[in-house]
Coordinates of C-alpha atoms in Angstrom, one line a residue:
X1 CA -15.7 -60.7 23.5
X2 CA -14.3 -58.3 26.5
X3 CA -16.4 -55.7 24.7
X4 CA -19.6 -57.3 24.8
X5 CA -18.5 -58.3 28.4
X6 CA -18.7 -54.7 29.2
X7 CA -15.0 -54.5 29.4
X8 CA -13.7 -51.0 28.4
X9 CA -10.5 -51.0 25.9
X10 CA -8.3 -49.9 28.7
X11 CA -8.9 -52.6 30.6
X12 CA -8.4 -54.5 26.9
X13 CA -5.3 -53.0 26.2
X14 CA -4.0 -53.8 29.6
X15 CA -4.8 -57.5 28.9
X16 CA -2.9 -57.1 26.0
X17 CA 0.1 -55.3 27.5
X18 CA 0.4 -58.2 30.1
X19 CA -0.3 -61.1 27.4
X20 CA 2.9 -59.8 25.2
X21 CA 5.3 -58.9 28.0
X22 CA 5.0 -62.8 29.1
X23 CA 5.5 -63.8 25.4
X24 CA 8.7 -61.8 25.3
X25 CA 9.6 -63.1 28.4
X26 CA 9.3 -66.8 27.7
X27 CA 9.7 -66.7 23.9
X28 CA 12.2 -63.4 23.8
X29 CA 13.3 -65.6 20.1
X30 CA 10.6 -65.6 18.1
X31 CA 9.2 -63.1 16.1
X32 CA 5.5 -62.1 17.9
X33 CA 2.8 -61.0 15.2
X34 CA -0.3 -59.1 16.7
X35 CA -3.0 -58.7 14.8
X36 CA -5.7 -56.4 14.7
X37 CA -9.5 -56.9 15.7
X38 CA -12.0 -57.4 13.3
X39 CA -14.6 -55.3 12.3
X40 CA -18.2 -55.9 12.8
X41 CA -21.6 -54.9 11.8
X42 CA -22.2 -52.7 15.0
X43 CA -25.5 -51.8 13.6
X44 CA -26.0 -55.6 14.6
X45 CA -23.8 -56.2 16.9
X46 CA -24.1 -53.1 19.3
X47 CA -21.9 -54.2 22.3
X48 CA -19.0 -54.6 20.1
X49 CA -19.0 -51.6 18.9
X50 CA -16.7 -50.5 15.3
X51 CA -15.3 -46.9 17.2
X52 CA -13.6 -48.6 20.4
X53 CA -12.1 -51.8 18.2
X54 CA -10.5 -48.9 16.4
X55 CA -9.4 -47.6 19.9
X56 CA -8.1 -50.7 20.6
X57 CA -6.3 -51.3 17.5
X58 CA -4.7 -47.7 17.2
X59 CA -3.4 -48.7 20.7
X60 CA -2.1 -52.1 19.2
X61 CA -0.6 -50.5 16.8
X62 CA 1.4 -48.3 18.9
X63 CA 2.1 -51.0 21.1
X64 CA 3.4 -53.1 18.6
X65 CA 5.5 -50.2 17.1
X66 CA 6.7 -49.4 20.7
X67 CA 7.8 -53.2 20.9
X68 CA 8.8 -54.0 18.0
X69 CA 6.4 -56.1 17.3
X70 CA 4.7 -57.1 13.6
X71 CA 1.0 -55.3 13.6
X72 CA -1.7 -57.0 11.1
X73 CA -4.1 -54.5 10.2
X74 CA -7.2 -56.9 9.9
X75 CA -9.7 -54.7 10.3
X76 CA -9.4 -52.7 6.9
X77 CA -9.2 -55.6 4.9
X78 CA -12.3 -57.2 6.2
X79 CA -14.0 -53.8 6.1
X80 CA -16.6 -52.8 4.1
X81 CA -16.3 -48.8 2.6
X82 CA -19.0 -47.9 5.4
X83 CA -16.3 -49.3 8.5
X84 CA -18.4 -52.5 9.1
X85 CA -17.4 -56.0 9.0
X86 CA -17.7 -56.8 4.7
X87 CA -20.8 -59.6 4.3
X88 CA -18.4 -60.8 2.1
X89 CA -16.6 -62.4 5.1
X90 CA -19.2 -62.9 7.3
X91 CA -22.4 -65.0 8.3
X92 CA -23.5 -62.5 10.6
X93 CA -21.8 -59.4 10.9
X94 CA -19.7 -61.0 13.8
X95 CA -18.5 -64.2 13.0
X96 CA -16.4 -65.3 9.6
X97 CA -17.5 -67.5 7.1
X98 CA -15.5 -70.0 4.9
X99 CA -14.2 -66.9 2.9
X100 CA -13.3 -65.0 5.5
X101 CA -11.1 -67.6 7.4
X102 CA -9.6 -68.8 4.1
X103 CA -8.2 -64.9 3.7
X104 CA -7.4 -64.8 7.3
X105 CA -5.3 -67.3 6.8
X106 CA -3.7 -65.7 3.4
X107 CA -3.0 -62.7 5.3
X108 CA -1.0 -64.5 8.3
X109 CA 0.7 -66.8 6.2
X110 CA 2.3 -63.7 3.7
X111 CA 3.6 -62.7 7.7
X112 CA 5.3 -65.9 8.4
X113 CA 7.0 -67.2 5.0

């Protein structure tokens, strides 16, 4: 939502940077999972668009690496093979459907078992 905000993904990262630093502060225990951001249909969706979520996950990535944190790539599973979010999973090219929440939740759950 910071995209369509007009937020750039430095400013996002940043966010990020600060949100996980006080989860390793507070909860230095437990294991912290980021995940990814998904995908959407940018032809639809033109303030959120596919190339900076990428930015913004390549740098979560690294963050998470850098932290050693667990990174969930999201966004290529829910792709489609043009980069955009799959109408499979989605009821507008923004927001998941039944089917795309149900996988969601596979995908965290194989993370926390």
């Amino acid at each position: 939502n910071d995209l369509s905000s007009g937020k750039n993904v430095e400013y996002i990262v940043e966010n990020h940077k600060k949100i996980i630093a006080q989860i390793k502060k507070e909860l230095s225990h437990k294991k912290v999972l980021i995940q990814s951001v998904l995908p959407v249909d940018d032809k639809v969706h033109v303030l959120r668009p596919n190339k900076s979520i990428l930015e913004i996950n390549a740098a979560l990535k690294n963050l998470s690496k850098k932290e050693g944190l667990v990174y969930i790539d999201l966004f290529t599973i829910f792709s489609n093979p043009e980069g955009q979010l799959s109408k499979t999973y989605s009821i507008d090219g923004l927001h998941l459907n039944g089917k795309g929440y149900i996988k969601w939740k596979e995908i965290i759950e194989m993370h926390i078992k």
